[in-house]
């Protein structure tokens, strides 16, 4: 433990920042200035925050810091996907990924070190759960990505290279709800990072009681890692289904939709596992399961990892499965895996080592 470590301002809400400043005898209007330096301009050095009086800057640098996690390793794939292994103050590590498109791209963020949910197909789930990430540790992953691409200050309009955020890295966001919610409020703040809630997607393995709160307390888009059309198959590959079976997940989705509004779609992620969940009968079950909740599917070829127990369905099977869903009126694109050469694709992230 480091004694007398300076307190980090990243991850404090505006109210908490106001309290810190008032403890230094500073006026409330300084909050807005400091917030803009930290989250709109990406400044980490108090000395360069020129709109603040010198005395304020001195006081801040005495007791506080605006830091980033340590970049332990950075790798860029042949397809330009970039992955960072980030180290936090206590030595724990997570991975974050940037997936570029032509003139935009998504940053994939982790919410926990490891994951306790233990889905059988997931590399993260095969490792021990260590701890939740703090709000600051969640926000700072996005800030590292912006540093890396020099996208400061926050661009006023389009294009933005870092245009979207997906909470699809390591961990289950709804088992770290308070910190995830606080982090996303900081990320959405219009005077800072200013990411629209429509460009943020939270993905969950189906922690049913928390799903409606994504609409009522955060307001971002929802993706459900469904991966099976009935409880029998889902119990096999996702042990969490014994606690929150499909009926409960689906009824929580209906409640989400009631709160979020009828125009809000829910994306159902569906991993294609050879011989497990990829039969025509599964596609038909899926169609009746999600009827009436504005569902879109995202079919995901399984990304293999060392020692994994499954194989991906062959491409013709995935295409056929997609066509059954499409004929029933659902969008069902097949996700193209990105960054596989650096193990940056979905379900491949881990904290212990990096290739
Ligand atoms: N815990 C959350 C978010 C992180 S996982 C969740 O489960 O939704 C992000 C996505 O990657 C999930 O849809 C997950 O099911 C998927 N995934 C996990 N392992 C995978 C693998 N080996 N190949 C492809 N996708 C995988
Ligand atoms: Fe955890 Fe999601 Fe991986 Fe399941 S798929 S083990 S919930 S990170």
Short mmCIF file of C-alpha atoms and ligand atoms in Angstrom, two decimals:
data_model
loop_
_atom_site.label_atom_id
_atom_site.label_comp_id
_atom_site.label_asym_id
_atom_site.label_seq_id
_atom_site.Cartn_x
_atom_site.Cartn_y
_atom_site.Cartn_z
CA UNK A 1 0.00 0.00 0.00
CA UNK A 2 1.33 3.43 -0.98
CA UNK A 3 1.06 5.90 1.89
CA UNK A 4 0.04 9.50 1.25
CA UNK A 5 -0.99 8.68 -2.34
CA UNK A 6 -2.68 11.63 -3.97
CA UNK A 7 -6.41 11.29 -4.47
CA UNK A 8 -7.41 10.71 -8.08
CA UNK A 9 -10.06 13.00 -9.52
CA UNK A 10 -11.00 10.65 -12.36
CA UNK A 11 -14.24 8.90 -11.53
CA UNK A 12 -15.63 11.50 -9.11
CA UNK A 13 -19.12 12.73 -9.91
CA UNK A 14 -19.60 16.47 -10.35
CA UNK A 15 -21.04 16.65 -6.83
CA UNK A 16 -18.03 14.87 -5.36
CA UNK A 17 -15.70 17.17 -7.29
CA UNK A 18 -17.61 20.16 -5.90
CA UNK A 19 -17.06 18.84 -2.37
CA UNK A 20 -13.33 18.40 -2.95
CA UNK A 21 -13.03 21.92 -4.33
CA UNK A 22 -15.03 23.43 -1.51
CA UNK A 23 -12.75 21.66 1.00
CA UNK A 24 -9.94 23.67 -0.64
CA UNK A 25 -11.97 26.86 -0.23
CA UNK A 26 -12.77 27.08 -3.96
CA UNK A 27 -16.00 28.47 -5.41
CA UNK A 28 -18.56 26.08 -7.02
CA UNK A 29 -18.06 27.57 -10.51
CA UNK A 30 -14.56 26.11 -10.60
CA UNK A 31 -16.12 22.64 -10.90
CA UNK A 32 -17.19 23.30 -14.46
CA UNK A 33 -13.74 24.58 -15.45
CA UNK A 34 -11.93 21.65 -13.89
CA UNK A 35 -14.42 19.17 -15.37
CA UNK A 36 -13.80 20.58 -18.85
CA UNK A 37 -10.03 20.36 -18.47
CA UNK A 38 -10.21 16.77 -17.32
CA UNK A 39 -12.93 15.32 -19.54
CA UNK A 40 -13.23 17.65 -22.53
CA UNK A 41 -9.55 18.49 -23.09
CA UNK A 42 -8.05 15.35 -21.56
CA UNK A 43 -5.52 17.39 -19.57
CA UNK A 44 -3.70 15.53 -16.79
CA UNK A 45 -1.31 18.28 -15.66
CA UNK A 46 -2.83 20.86 -13.29
CA UNK A 47 -0.07 23.31 -14.25
CA UNK A 48 -1.47 23.47 -17.80
CA UNK A 49 -5.06 24.21 -16.71
CA UNK A 50 -4.60 27.86 -17.63
CA UNK A 51 -8.12 29.13 -16.83
CA UNK A 52 -7.64 28.22 -13.16
CA UNK A 53 -5.77 30.68 -10.90
CA UNK A 54 -2.20 29.65 -10.05
CA UNK A 55 -3.07 29.27 -6.37
CA UNK A 56 -5.88 26.81 -7.20
CA UNK A 57 -3.59 24.80 -9.46
CA UNK A 58 -0.98 24.60 -6.70
CA UNK A 59 -3.52 23.42 -4.15
CA UNK A 60 -4.82 20.80 -6.55
CA UNK A 61 -1.42 19.41 -7.40
CA UNK A 62 -0.49 19.14 -3.74
CA UNK A 63 -3.31 16.77 -2.85
CA UNK A 64 -4.70 15.37 -6.08
CA UNK A 65 -3.85 13.76 -9.40
CA UNK A 66 -5.56 13.14 -12.73
CA UNK A 67 -4.09 9.84 -13.78
CA UNK A 68 -4.39 7.04 -16.29
CA UNK A 69 -3.87 3.34 -15.75
CA UNK A 70 -0.45 2.09 -16.74
CA UNK A 71 -0.30 0.76 -20.30
CA UNK A 72 1.39 -2.59 -19.66
CA UNK A 73 1.10 -3.67 -23.26
CA UNK A 74 -0.36 -2.27 -26.49
CA UNK A 75 -0.92 -4.38 -29.59
CA UNK A 76 -2.36 -3.48 -32.98
CA UNK A 77 -3.87 -6.17 -35.21
CA UNK A 78 -3.36 -6.48 -38.97
CA UNK A 79 -6.99 -5.26 -39.23
CA UNK A 80 -6.07 -2.16 -37.12
CA UNK A 81 -7.94 -3.36 -34.01
CA UNK A 82 -5.95 -2.16 -31.02
CA UNK A 83 -5.78 -3.80 -27.60
CA UNK A 84 -4.37 -2.46 -24.34
CA UNK A 85 -3.45 -4.44 -21.25
CA UNK A 86 -3.93 -1.87 -18.48
CA UNK A 87 -2.55 -2.04 -14.96
CA UNK A 88 -4.21 -0.36 -11.97
CA UNK A 89 -2.67 0.90 -8.72
CA UNK A 90 -3.12 -2.43 -6.88
CA UNK A 91 -1.49 -4.38 -9.71
CA UNK A 92 -4.73 -5.85 -11.14
CA UNK A 93 -5.03 -5.73 -14.91
CA UNK A 94 -7.76 -5.67 -17.56
CA UNK A 95 -7.87 -5.44 -21.33
CA UNK A 96 -9.66 -2.84 -23.46
CA UNK A 97 -10.04 -2.92 -27.22
CA UNK A 98 -10.63 -0.36 -30.00
CA UNK A 99 -12.38 -1.69 -33.10
CA UNK A 100 -12.06 0.81 -35.95
CA UNK A 101 -14.43 1.20 -38.90
CA UNK A 102 -13.91 3.59 -41.82
CA UNK A 103 -14.51 6.92 -40.01
CA UNK A 104 -15.77 5.76 -36.63
CA UNK A 105 -15.18 2.94 -34.18
CA UNK A 106 -16.13 1.32 -30.90
CA UNK A 107 -14.13 1.10 -27.70
CA UNK A 108 -14.80 -2.14 -25.85
CA UNK A 109 -14.52 -1.61 -22.11
CA UNK A 110 -14.12 -3.99 -19.16
CA UNK A 111 -16.13 -3.62 -15.95
CA UNK A 112 -14.55 -6.22 -13.66
CA UNK A 113 -11.21 -8.00 -13.21
CA UNK A 114 -12.21 -11.51 -14.25
CA UNK A 115 -15.84 -12.60 -14.08
CA UNK A 116 -17.76 -14.69 -11.57
CA UNK A 117 -20.51 -15.72 -13.99
CA UNK A 118 -18.45 -18.51 -15.51
CA UNK A 119 -20.01 -19.02 -18.95
CA UNK A 120 -18.45 -22.15 -20.40
CA UNK A 121 -17.53 -20.60 -23.75
CA UNK A 122 -15.82 -17.48 -22.39
CA UNK A 123 -12.12 -17.10 -21.77
CA UNK A 124 -12.69 -14.35 -19.19
CA UNK A 125 -15.15 -16.61 -17.38
CA UNK A 126 -12.57 -19.38 -17.19
CA UNK A 127 -10.45 -17.17 -14.91
CA UNK A 128 -10.95 -16.26 -11.30
CA UNK A 129 -13.04 -13.23 -10.43
CA UNK A 130 -10.80 -10.75 -8.62
CA UNK A 131 -12.76 -7.55 -8.06
CA UNK A 132 -15.07 -4.89 -9.44
CA UNK A 133 -13.54 -1.95 -11.27
CA UNK A 134 -14.19 1.48 -9.77
CA UNK A 135 -16.01 4.15 -11.76
CA UNK A 136 -12.66 5.86 -12.37
CA UNK A 137 -11.09 2.66 -13.67
CA UNK A 138 -13.99 2.21 -16.10
CA UNK A 139 -13.92 5.81 -17.40
CA UNK A 140 -10.13 5.86 -17.67
CA UNK A 141 -10.12 2.94 -20.14
CA UNK A 142 -11.92 5.19 -22.61
CA UNK A 143 -9.54 8.05 -21.80
CA UNK A 144 -6.53 5.85 -22.60
CA UNK A 145 -8.09 5.11 -26.00
CA UNK A 146 -8.62 8.82 -26.65
CA UNK A 147 -5.01 9.53 -25.64
CA UNK A 148 -3.85 6.86 -28.03
CA UNK A 149 -5.68 8.40 -31.00
CA UNK A 150 -5.18 12.01 -29.88
CA UNK A 151 -8.92 12.62 -29.93
CA UNK A 152 -8.84 15.52 -27.44
CA UNK A 153 -10.59 17.87 -26.97
CA UNK A 154 -13.93 16.12 -27.46
CA UNK A 155 -14.76 16.68 -31.17
CA UNK A 156 -17.74 19.03 -31.52
CA UNK A 157 -19.47 16.90 -34.18
CA UNK A 158 -18.76 14.05 -36.56
CA UNK A 159 -16.58 12.32 -37.45
CA UNK A 160 -15.23 10.86 -34.25
CA UNK A 161 -12.85 7.94 -34.51
CA UNK A 162 -13.89 6.81 -31.04
CA UNK A 163 -17.60 7.17 -31.70
CA UNK A 164 -19.13 4.30 -29.70
CA UNK A 165 -18.68 2.38 -26.49
CA UNK A 166 -19.61 -1.23 -25.87
CA UNK A 167 -19.46 -2.73 -22.38
CA UNK A 168 -18.41 -6.09 -23.77
CA UNK A 169 -14.96 -6.49 -22.31
CA UNK A 170 -14.16 -8.46 -19.19
CA UNK A 171 -16.78 -8.82 -16.51
CA UNK A 172 -20.52 -8.63 -16.02
CA UNK A 173 -21.59 -4.96 -15.90
CA UNK A 174 -24.84 -5.59 -14.03
CA UNK A 175 -22.95 -7.21 -11.15
CA UNK A 176 -21.08 -3.90 -10.75
CA UNK A 177 -24.11 -1.70 -11.32
CA UNK A 178 -23.31 1.31 -9.12
CA UNK A 179 -19.82 1.86 -10.54
CA UNK A 180 -20.92 1.20 -14.13
CA UNK A 181 -23.81 3.64 -13.79
CA UNK A 182 -21.58 6.33 -12.26
CA UNK A 183 -18.92 5.83 -14.95
CA UNK A 184 -21.43 6.06 -17.79
CA UNK A 185 -22.93 9.26 -16.37
CA UNK A 186 -19.44 10.80 -16.44
CA UNK A 187 -18.89 9.55 -20.01
CA UNK A 188 -22.26 10.97 -21.17
CA UNK A 189 -21.82 14.39 -19.51
CA UNK A 190 -22.18 17.00 -22.25
CA UNK A 191 -19.40 19.22 -20.98
CA UNK A 192 -16.86 16.44 -20.91
CA UNK A 193 -16.47 13.28 -22.95
CA UNK A 194 -19.98 13.86 -24.27
CA UNK A 195 -20.83 10.42 -25.60
CA UNK A 196 -24.48 10.10 -26.58
CA UNK A 197 -26.41 7.43 -24.72
CA UNK A 198 -27.50 6.09 -28.11
CA UNK A 199 -23.88 5.24 -28.87
CA UNK A 200 -23.31 3.18 -25.75
CA UNK A 201 -24.33 -0.49 -25.48
CA UNK A 202 -24.34 -2.44 -22.24
CA UNK A 203 -24.14 -6.20 -22.69
CA UNK A 204 -25.31 -8.57 -19.97
CA UNK A 205 -25.44 -12.32 -19.48
CA UNK A 206 -28.96 -11.75 -18.12
CA UNK A 207 -28.94 -10.50 -14.51
CA UNK A 208 -32.73 -10.19 -14.74
CA UNK A 209 -33.56 -7.96 -11.71
CA UNK A 210 -31.11 -5.28 -12.88
CA UNK A 211 -32.14 -5.15 -16.55
CA UNK A 212 -35.02 -2.63 -16.17
CA UNK A 213 -32.65 -0.31 -14.26
CA UNK A 214 -30.51 0.03 -17.39
CA UNK A 215 -33.47 1.95 -18.84
CA UNK A 216 -34.62 3.78 -15.73
CA UNK A 217 -31.23 4.76 -14.24
CA UNK A 218 -28.71 4.85 -17.11
CA UNK A 219 -30.57 5.12 -20.42
CA UNK A 220 -28.11 3.33 -22.72
CA UNK A 221 -28.79 0.55 -25.24
CA UNK A 222 -29.12 -3.03 -24.11
CA UNK A 223 -27.65 -6.23 -25.49
CA UNK A 224 -28.45 -9.62 -24.01
CA UNK A 225 -26.04 -12.53 -24.31
CA UNK A 226 -28.76 -15.06 -25.05
CA UNK A 227 -26.84 -17.88 -26.76
CA UNK A 228 -29.62 -20.45 -26.34
CA UNK A 229 -33.31 -20.76 -27.20
CA UNK A 230 -34.34 -22.96 -24.28
CA UNK A 231 -33.39 -23.47 -20.64
CA UNK A 232 -31.91 -26.91 -21.19
CA UNK A 233 -29.19 -25.68 -23.55
CA UNK A 234 -28.70 -22.41 -21.68
CA UNK A 235 -28.21 -24.18 -18.34
CA UNK A 236 -25.46 -26.22 -19.96
CA UNK A 237 -23.44 -23.33 -21.35
CA UNK A 238 -24.38 -20.49 -18.95
CA UNK A 239 -24.75 -21.63 -15.32
CA UNK A 240 -26.28 -18.22 -14.44
CA UNK A 241 -29.41 -19.44 -16.25
CA UNK A 242 -30.27 -21.63 -13.26
CA UNK A 243 -30.57 -18.48 -11.18
CA UNK A 244 -32.25 -16.30 -13.84
CA UNK A 245 -33.94 -18.61 -16.36
CA UNK A 246 -34.94 -17.48 -19.84
CA UNK A 247 -38.54 -16.56 -18.88
CA UNK A 248 -37.24 -14.12 -16.26
CA UNK A 249 -34.70 -12.61 -18.63
CA UNK A 250 -37.32 -12.13 -21.34
CA UNK A 251 -39.85 -10.59 -18.98
CA UNK A 252 -37.14 -8.21 -17.69
CA UNK A 253 -36.51 -7.27 -21.35
CA UNK A 254 -40.21 -6.46 -21.78
CA UNK A 255 -40.01 -4.21 -18.73
CA UNK A 256 -36.86 -2.57 -20.12
CA UNK A 257 -38.70 -1.83 -23.34
CA UNK A 258 -41.72 -0.43 -21.49
CA UNK A 259 -39.40 1.98 -19.66
CA UNK A 260 -37.10 2.80 -22.59
CA UNK A 261 -39.86 3.34 -25.15
CA UNK A 262 -41.18 1.36 -28.09
CA UNK A 263 -38.52 2.63 -30.49
CA UNK A 264 -35.73 1.08 -28.42
CA UNK A 265 -34.47 -2.20 -29.85
CA UNK A 266 -32.80 -4.90 -27.80
CA UNK A 267 -29.95 -6.80 -29.40
CA UNK A 268 -29.77 -10.50 -28.66
CA UNK A 269 -26.28 -11.87 -29.04
CA UNK A 270 -26.22 -15.47 -30.14
CA UNK A 271 -23.01 -17.44 -30.21
CA UNK A 272 -23.02 -20.16 -32.89
CA UNK A 273 -21.71 -23.34 -31.25
CA UNK A 274 -21.34 -26.37 -33.48
CA UNK A 275 -23.91 -29.05 -32.61
CA UNK A 276 -25.05 -27.28 -29.44
CA UNK A 277 -27.43 -24.44 -30.33
CA UNK A 278 -27.34 -24.15 -34.12
CA UNK A 279 -30.20 -26.36 -35.39
CA UNK A 280 -33.20 -25.10 -37.38
CA UNK A 281 -35.41 -25.99 -34.42
CA UNK A 282 -33.37 -23.61 -32.22
CA UNK A 283 -33.91 -20.76 -34.67
CA UNK A 284 -37.66 -21.42 -34.61
CA UNK A 285 -37.69 -21.48 -30.80
CA UNK A 286 -35.85 -18.17 -30.77
CA UNK A 287 -38.46 -16.56 -32.99
CA UNK A 288 -41.29 -17.33 -30.58
CA UNK A 289 -39.16 -16.54 -27.51
CA UNK A 290 -38.50 -12.91 -28.47
CA UNK A 291 -41.82 -12.13 -30.19
CA UNK A 292 -43.02 -8.58 -29.55
CA UNK A 293 -39.94 -7.07 -27.88
CA UNK A 294 -38.29 -5.27 -30.78
CA UNK A 295 -35.51 -7.82 -31.01
CA UNK A 296 -32.50 -7.74 -33.30
CA UNK A 297 -30.09 -10.64 -33.41
CA UNK A 298 -26.35 -10.58 -33.67
CA UNK A 299 -24.98 -13.97 -34.64
CA UNK A 300 -21.45 -14.47 -33.36
CA UNK A 301 -19.10 -17.09 -34.74
CA UNK A 302 -17.41 -18.66 -31.70
CA UNK A 303 -13.87 -17.38 -31.14
CA UNK A 304 -11.75 -20.26 -30.01
CA UNK A 305 -9.19 -19.89 -27.23
CA UNK A 306 -6.57 -22.30 -25.87
CA UNK A 307 -8.36 -25.19 -24.13
CA UNK A 308 -11.92 -24.14 -25.04
CA UNK A 309 -14.52 -26.94 -25.14
CA UNK A 310 -16.48 -25.79 -28.25
CA UNK A 311 -16.14 -25.28 -31.98
CA UNK A 312 -17.80 -22.60 -34.06
CA UNK A 313 -20.68 -23.68 -36.33
CA UNK A 314 -19.56 -23.93 -39.96
CA UNK A 315 -20.17 -20.71 -41.98
CA UNK A 316 -22.96 -22.33 -44.11
CA UNK A 317 -24.86 -23.26 -40.94
CA UNK A 318 -24.52 -19.73 -39.56
CA UNK A 319 -25.78 -18.31 -42.86
CA UNK A 320 -28.72 -20.69 -42.91
CA UNK A 321 -29.60 -19.92 -39.26
CA UNK A 322 -29.50 -16.21 -40.07
CA UNK A 323 -31.81 -16.71 -43.06
CA UNK A 324 -34.46 -18.42 -40.91
CA UNK A 325 -34.47 -15.46 -38.52
CA UNK A 326 -34.55 -12.97 -41.37
CA UNK A 327 -37.49 -14.70 -43.03
CA UNK A 328 -39.38 -14.20 -39.77
CA UNK A 329 -38.66 -10.45 -40.02
CA UNK A 330 -35.66 -10.09 -37.70
CA UNK A 331 -32.35 -8.41 -38.45
CA UNK A 332 -29.75 -11.14 -37.94
CA UNK A 333 -26.31 -10.06 -39.19
CA UNK A 334 -23.31 -12.27 -38.60
CA UNK A 335 -20.62 -10.50 -36.60
CA UNK A 336 -17.23 -10.36 -38.23
CA UNK A 337 -14.54 -11.23 -35.68
CA UNK A 338 -11.92 -8.52 -35.31
CA UNK A 339 -8.42 -8.56 -33.91
CA UNK A 340 -8.19 -12.34 -33.70
CA UNK A 341 -4.43 -12.35 -34.32
CA UNK A 342 -3.95 -10.46 -31.04
CA UNK A 343 -6.74 -12.31 -29.13
CA UNK A 344 -8.84 -9.15 -28.98
CA UNK A 345 -12.11 -10.63 -30.20
CA UNK A 346 -15.20 -11.20 -28.02
CA UNK A 347 -14.66 -13.66 -25.21
CA UNK A 348 -10.89 -13.77 -25.67
CA UNK A 349 -9.90 -11.12 -23.12
CA UNK A 350 -8.04 -11.96 -19.98
CA UNK A 351 -5.95 -10.31 -17.29
CA UNK A 352 -3.11 -12.67 -16.49
CA UNK A 353 -1.02 -12.56 -19.61
CA UNK A 354 -1.14 -11.30 -23.13
CA UNK A 355 0.15 -12.83 -26.35
N1 LIG B 1 -20.56 -10.14 -19.35
C1 LIG B 1 -21.23 -9.49 -20.40
C2 LIG B 1 -20.34 -8.61 -21.26
C3 LIG B 1 -19.00 -9.16 -21.65
S1 LIG B 1 -18.92 -10.54 -22.74
C4 LIG B 1 -21.97 -10.49 -21.26
O1 LIG B 1 -21.76 -11.68 -21.10
O2 LIG B 1 -22.79 -10.06 -22.06
C5 LIG B 1 -19.19 -9.83 -24.34
C6 LIG B 1 -19.79 -10.80 -25.37
O3 LIG B 1 -18.81 -11.75 -25.83
C7 LIG B 1 -20.94 -11.60 -24.82
O4 LIG B 1 -22.02 -11.64 -25.72
C8 LIG B 1 -20.32 -12.96 -24.68
O5 LIG B 1 -21.29 -13.94 -24.63
C9 LIG B 1 -19.44 -13.02 -25.90
N2 LIG B 1 -18.44 -14.09 -25.86
C10 LIG B 1 -17.92 -14.68 -24.77
N3 LIG B 1 -17.05 -15.66 -25.15
C11 LIG B 1 -17.01 -15.64 -26.49
C12 LIG B 1 -16.26 -16.39 -27.46
N4 LIG B 1 -15.39 -17.31 -27.10
N5 LIG B 1 -16.48 -16.12 -28.76
C13 LIG B 1 -17.34 -15.15 -29.13
N6 LIG B 1 -18.05 -14.40 -28.27
C14 LIG B 1 -17.90 -14.65 -26.96
FE1 LIG B 2 -18.68 -13.19 -17.70
FE2 LIG B 2 -19.84 -12.28 -19.97
FE3 LIG B 2 -17.77 -14.02 -20.06
FE4 LIG B 2 -20.15 -14.83 -19.20
S1 LIG B 2 -19.67 -14.08 -21.29
S2 LIG B 2 -18.20 -15.30 -18.24
S3 LIG B 2 -20.87 -13.02 -18.13
S4 LIG B 2 -17.73 -11.93 -19.30
#
